[in-house]
mmCIF file of C-alpha atoms in Angstrom:
data_model
loop_
_atom_site.group_PDB
_atom_site.id
_atom_site.type_symbol
_atom_site.label_atom_id
_atom_site.label_comp_id
_atom_site.label_asym_id
_atom_site.label_seq_id
_atom_site.Cartn_x
_atom_site.Cartn_y
_atom_site.Cartn_z
ATOM 1 C CA MET A 1 5.571 -29.269 -8.328
ATOM 2 C CA THR A 2 2.439 -30.552 -10.024
ATOM 3 C CA SER A 3 2.239 -30.848 -13.786
ATOM 4 C CA ARG A 4 0.258 -28.146 -15.535
ATOM 5 C CA GLY A 5 0.012 -30.257 -18.666
ATOM 6 C CA LYS A 6 -2.752 -32.319 -17.048
ATOM 7 C CA ARG A 7 -5.960 -30.516 -16.200
ATOM 8 C CA ILE A 8 -7.340 -30.789 -12.697
ATOM 9 C CA THR A 9 -11.092 -30.687 -12.171
ATOM 10 C CA ARG A 10 -12.607 -29.452 -8.943
ATOM 11 C CA ARG A 11 -13.742 -32.982 -8.194
ATOM 12 C CA THR A 12 -10.185 -34.275 -8.584
ATOM 13 C CA PHE A 13 -8.892 -31.390 -6.484
ATOM 14 C CA MET A 14 -11.305 -32.107 -3.644
ATOM 15 C CA GLU A 15 -10.466 -35.820 -3.781
ATOM 16 C CA GLN A 16 -6.769 -34.981 -3.495
ATOM 17 C CA ILE A 17 -7.415 -32.568 -0.631
ATOM 18 C CA ALA A 18 -9.557 -35.209 1.082
ATOM 19 C CA MET A 19 -6.705 -37.713 0.837
ATOM 20 C CA LEU A 20 -4.288 -35.119 2.190
ATOM 21 C CA GLY A 21 -6.811 -34.377 4.914
ATOM 22 C CA VAL A 22 -6.623 -37.988 6.053
ATOM 23 C CA LEU A 23 -2.892 -37.482 6.502
ATOM 24 C CA GLY A 24 -3.516 -34.281 8.418
ATOM 25 C CA ALA A 25 -6.409 -35.617 10.492
ATOM 26 C CA SER A 26 -4.196 -36.207 13.502
ATOM 27 C CA TYR A 27 -2.916 -32.627 13.504
ATOM 28 C CA PRO A 28 -4.569 -30.833 16.463
ATOM 29 C CA ALA A 29 -6.760 -27.837 15.619
ATOM 30 C CA SER A 30 -4.991 -25.855 18.345
ATOM 31 C CA LEU A 31 -1.645 -26.320 16.594
ATOM 32 C CA LEU A 32 -3.190 -25.313 13.270
ATOM 33 C CA ALA A 33 -4.557 -22.173 14.916
ATOM 34 C CA GLN A 34 -1.065 -21.326 16.185
ATOM 35 C CA ALA A 35 0.399 -22.022 12.754
ATOM 36 C CA ARG A 36 -2.124 -19.569 11.303
ATOM 37 C CA LEU A 37 -1.000 -16.895 13.744
ATOM 38 C CA ASP A 38 2.653 -17.514 12.930
ATOM 39 C CA ALA A 39 1.950 -17.429 9.198
ATOM 40 C CA GLY A 40 0.001 -14.187 9.516
ATOM 41 C CA ARG A 41 2.853 -12.509 11.360
ATOM 42 C CA SER A 42 5.446 -13.643 8.848
ATOM 43 C CA GLN A 43 3.583 -12.395 5.775
ATOM 44 C CA PRO A 44 1.472 -9.232 6.073
ATOM 45 C CA GLN A 45 -0.993 -8.513 3.262
ATOM 46 C CA PRO A 46 0.789 -6.933 0.274
ATOM 47 C CA ASP A 47 -0.510 -3.703 -1.281
ATOM 48 C CA TRP A 48 -1.020 -5.255 -4.714
ATOM 49 C CA LEU A 49 -3.646 -7.600 -3.252
ATOM 50 C CA LYS A 50 -6.030 -4.686 -2.714
ATOM 51 C CA ALA A 51 -6.624 -4.289 -6.463
ATOM 52 C CA ASP A 52 -7.705 -6.524 -9.334
ATOM 53 C CA PRO A 53 -6.938 -8.924 -10.833
ATOM 54 C CA TRP A 54 -5.283 -10.222 -7.671
ATOM 55 C CA LYS A 55 -8.187 -9.462 -5.339
ATOM 56 C CA THR A 56 -10.585 -11.430 -7.524
ATOM 57 C CA LEU A 57 -8.110 -14.278 -7.965
ATOM 58 C CA ALA A 58 -7.668 -14.453 -4.186
ATOM 59 C CA ASP A 59 -11.443 -14.578 -3.684
ATOM 60 C CA VAL A 60 -11.757 -17.400 -6.226
ATOM 61 C CA GLN A 61 -8.964 -19.322 -4.507
ATOM 62 C CA GLN A 62 -10.667 -18.896 -1.153
ATOM 63 C CA HIS A 63 -13.932 -20.220 -2.580
ATOM 64 C CA LEU A 64 -12.192 -23.205 -4.172
ATOM 65 C CA PHE A 65 -10.219 -24.028 -1.028
ATOM 66 C CA PRO A 66 -11.970 -22.580 2.054
ATOM 67 C CA ALA A 67 -10.455 -22.922 5.499
ATOM 68 C CA ALA A 68 -11.981 -25.047 8.242
ATOM 69 C CA GLN A 69 -11.152 -25.402 11.913
ATOM 70 C CA ASP A 70 -8.887 -28.364 11.229
ATOM 71 C CA THR A 71 -7.924 -27.606 7.624
ATOM 72 C CA PRO A 72 -5.864 -24.697 6.251
ATOM 73 C CA GLY A 73 -7.465 -22.804 3.383
ATOM 74 C CA ALA A 74 -6.188 -20.700 0.504
ATOM 75 C CA SER A 75 -5.683 -17.640 2.689
ATOM 76 C CA ASP A 76 -3.776 -19.661 5.311
ATOM 77 C CA ILE A 77 -1.304 -21.021 2.782
ATOM 78 C CA LYS A 78 -0.949 -17.596 1.112
ATOM 79 C CA ALA A 79 -1.982 -19.130 -2.184
ATOM 80 C CA ILE A 80 -2.389 -15.731 -3.834
ATOM 81 C CA VAL A 81 1.181 -14.731 -2.909
ATOM 82 C CA TYR A 82 2.469 -17.976 -4.391
ATOM 83 C CA LEU A 83 0.416 -17.383 -7.544
ATOM 84 C CA TYR A 84 1.633 -13.786 -7.828
ATOM 85 C CA ASN A 85 5.276 -14.771 -7.397
ATOM 86 C CA SER A 86 4.912 -17.624 -9.872
ATOM 87 C CA LEU A 87 3.269 -15.510 -12.559
ATOM 88 C CA GLU A 88 5.619 -12.574 -12.090
ATOM 89 C CA ASN A 89 8.822 -14.565 -12.413
ATOM 90 C CA PRO A 90 10.483 -14.425 -15.856
ATOM 91 C CA ALA A 91 10.495 -18.202 -16.315
ATOM 92 C CA THR A 92 6.688 -18.443 -16.365
ATOM 93 C CA ASP A 93 4.905 -18.917 -19.675
ATOM 94 C CA GLY A 94 3.709 -15.460 -20.697
ATOM 95 C CA GLU A 95 0.567 -16.817 -22.328
ATOM 96 C CA GLU A 96 -0.368 -18.697 -19.163
ATOM 97 C CA ARG A 97 0.053 -15.546 -17.082
ATOM 98 C CA LYS A 98 -2.035 -13.510 -19.518
ATOM 99 C CA PHE A 99 -4.752 -16.175 -19.558
ATOM 100 C CA ILE A 100 -5.028 -16.346 -15.765
ATOM 101 C CA VAL A 101 -5.054 -12.566 -15.342
ATOM 102 C CA LYS A 102 -7.600 -12.022 -18.119
ATOM 103 C CA GLY A 103 -9.759 -14.765 -16.636
ATOM 104 C CA ALA A 104 -10.361 -12.640 -13.550
ATOM 105 C CA GLY A 105 -11.667 -9.872 -15.786
ATOM 106 C CA TRP A 106 -13.905 -12.241 -17.733
ATOM 107 C CA LEU A 107 -15.286 -13.602 -14.469
ATOM 108 C CA ASN A 108 -16.185 -10.167 -13.158
ATOM 109 C CA GLU A 109 -17.780 -9.240 -16.485
ATOM 110 C CA ARG A 110 -20.023 -12.307 -16.214
ATOM 111 C CA VAL A 111 -20.847 -11.504 -12.574
ATOM 112 C CA GLN A 112 -21.706 -7.927 -13.509
ATOM 113 C CA GLU A 113 -24.047 -9.146 -16.251
ATOM 114 C CA LYS A 114 -25.763 -11.657 -13.973
ATOM 115 C CA TYR A 115 -25.817 -9.900 -10.585
ATOM 116 C CA GLN A 116 -24.652 -6.307 -11.210
ATOM 117 C CA GLN A 117 -21.937 -6.907 -8.612
ATOM 118 C CA SER A 118 -18.325 -8.034 -8.416
ATOM 119 C CA PHE A 119 -17.300 -11.587 -7.541
ATOM 120 C CA ALA A 120 -16.045 -10.439 -4.143
ATOM 121 C CA THR A 121 -19.468 -9.116 -3.107
ATOM 122 C CA LEU A 122 -21.404 -12.274 -3.996
ATOM 123 C CA ASP A 123 -22.474 -14.732 -1.336
ATOM 124 C CA THR A 124 -21.071 -18.254 -1.377
ATOM 125 C CA THR A 125 -24.028 -19.730 -3.268
ATOM 126 C CA GLN A 126 -23.841 -17.076 -5.988
ATOM 127 C CA GLN A 127 -20.089 -17.534 -6.336
ATOM 128 C CA GLU A 128 -20.580 -21.268 -6.742
ATOM 129 C CA THR A 129 -23.269 -20.713 -9.376
ATOM 130 C CA VAL A 130 -21.038 -18.472 -11.473
ATOM 131 C CA LEU A 131 -18.021 -20.760 -11.228
ATOM 132 C CA ARG A 132 -20.181 -23.732 -12.228
ATOM 133 C CA GLU A 133 -21.323 -21.757 -15.266
ATOM 134 C CA ILE A 134 -17.855 -20.825 -16.489
ATOM 135 C CA GLU A 135 -16.665 -24.367 -15.809
ATOM 136 C CA GLN A 136 -18.886 -25.519 -18.673
ATOM 137 C CA SER A 137 -16.724 -23.812 -21.303
ATOM 138 C CA ARG A 138 -13.350 -25.158 -22.374
ATOM 139 C CA ALA A 139 -11.619 -21.884 -21.495
ATOM 140 C CA GLY A 140 -13.359 -21.682 -18.126
ATOM 141 C CA GLU A 141 -12.468 -25.264 -17.281
ATOM 142 C CA ARG A 142 -8.819 -24.630 -18.171
ATOM 143 C CA TRP A 143 -8.755 -21.413 -16.116
ATOM 144 C CA LEU A 144 -10.102 -23.131 -13.011
ATOM 145 C CA SER A 145 -7.784 -26.092 -13.559
ATOM 146 C CA LEU A 146 -4.756 -23.790 -13.559
ATOM 147 C CA LEU A 147 -5.900 -22.090 -10.362
ATOM 148 C CA LEU A 148 -6.411 -25.471 -8.691
ATOM 149 C CA THR A 149 -2.945 -26.595 -9.761
ATOM 150 C CA TYR A 150 -1.359 -23.495 -8.264
ATOM 151 C CA LEU A 151 -3.363 -24.071 -5.068
ATOM 152 C CA ILE A 152 -1.889 -27.540 -4.628
ATOM 153 C CA GLU A 153 1.585 -26.178 -5.307
ATOM 154 C CA ALA A 154 1.091 -23.389 -2.744
ATOM 155 C CA LEU A 155 0.117 -25.962 -0.118
ATOM 156 C CA LEU A 156 3.189 -28.117 -0.680
ATOM 157 C CA ALA A 157 5.917 -25.782 -1.972
ATOM 158 C CA ASP A 158 8.845 -24.456 0.013
ATOM 159 C CA PRO A 159 7.891 -21.189 1.778
ATOM 160 C CA VAL A 160 10.682 -19.400 -0.107
ATOM 161 C CA TYR A 161 8.313 -19.302 -3.105
ATOM 162 C CA GLY A 162 5.722 -17.267 -1.213
ATOM 163 C CA GLY A 163 3.138 -19.866 -0.234
ATOM 164 C CA ASN A 164 3.001 -22.312 2.677
ATOM 165 C CA PRO A 165 4.232 -19.678 5.202
ATOM 166 C CA GLU A 166 6.083 -21.111 8.183
ATOM 167 C CA GLY A 167 5.473 -24.508 6.563
ATOM 168 C CA ILE A 168 1.800 -24.470 7.590
ATOM 169 C CA GLY A 169 0.910 -27.002 4.886
ATOM 170 C CA TRP A 170 3.766 -29.268 5.906
ATOM 171 C CA LYS A 171 2.771 -29.024 9.567
ATOM 172 C CA TRP A 172 -0.828 -29.885 8.747
ATOM 173 C CA LEU A 173 0.304 -32.928 6.762
ATOM 174 C CA GLU A 174 3.063 -33.729 9.265
ATOM 175 C CA HIS A 175 5.445 -33.714 6.316
ATOM 176 C CA GLN A 176 9.198 -33.511 6.801
ATOM 177 C CA PRO A 177 10.648 -31.493 3.892
ATOM 178 C CA GLY A 178 14.021 -32.191 2.378
ATOM 179 C CA PHE A 179 17.001 -30.214 3.596
ATOM 180 C CA PRO A 180 18.497 -27.806 2.983
ATOM 181 C CA THR A 181 15.654 -25.655 1.694
ATOM 182 C CA PRO A 182 16.708 -23.179 -1.011
ATOM 183 C CA PRO A 183 17.656 -19.598 -0.096
ATOM 184 C CA ALA A 184 15.824 -16.778 -1.866
ATOM 185 C CA ASP A 185 18.616 -16.325 -4.415
ATOM 186 C CA LYS A 186 18.675 -20.030 -5.303
ATOM 187 C CA THR A 187 15.019 -20.584 -6.249
ATOM 188 C CA TRP A 188 14.467 -22.682 -9.358
ATOM 189 C CA TYR A 189 13.393 -19.782 -11.545
ATOM 190 C CA ARG A 190 16.437 -17.718 -10.573
ATOM 191 C CA LEU A 191 18.744 -20.601 -11.378
ATOM 192 C CA ALA A 192 16.905 -21.181 -14.658
ATOM 193 C CA ALA A 193 16.978 -17.526 -15.694
ATOM 194 C CA PRO A 194 18.924 -16.920 -18.905
ATOM 195 C CA VAL A 195 22.353 -15.355 -18.568
ATOM 196 C CA HIS A 196 23.162 -12.510 -20.945
ATOM 197 C CA TYR A 197 26.823 -11.952 -21.663
ATOM 198 C CA GLN A 198 28.068 -8.559 -22.759
ATOM 199 C CA ARG A 199 30.285 -8.653 -25.799
ATOM 200 C CA LYS A 200 33.677 -7.086 -25.546
ATOM 201 C CA ALA A 201 34.195 -4.020 -27.716
#
């Protein structure tokens, strides 16, 4: 997992993705297309994604990490599912979750003021303009940095955590993960969950 103590700028993110892209350059586009099909079958769109804040967060992720013919994007790696699972687990910092969720609302408020629309209905240029604006504030920079961090994690994490379905990120990077991968009941946040003992009467 990446460290969330260090902020990631979009420039740093793109540089990291570019370096990863060099590793994945030899991965045929036809195999990536098949991996996308497999990933889509394994994880249908959840109902919660149809409403905010998750819809807006997914749209921001897709803008930050768009897919290309030879590169998986945020939707391919199910970055929003990874983010949702990460923020909903009890081991996550509550303030971080609140900050990310509220950020989607702040973003749409700014978009409504500027364009009288929602972020999802803006074209790519307008979305970029708004994100560049909020990036200028300390809070906006931190919000985007957190989303970028979770994007990198979703690309590289074990599929049991919700992202990287069918190992699409690993396949793109031709990465061989360690074995055995954890079962659903042995994820790090389940193992780290506090145990409450009931006192005897």
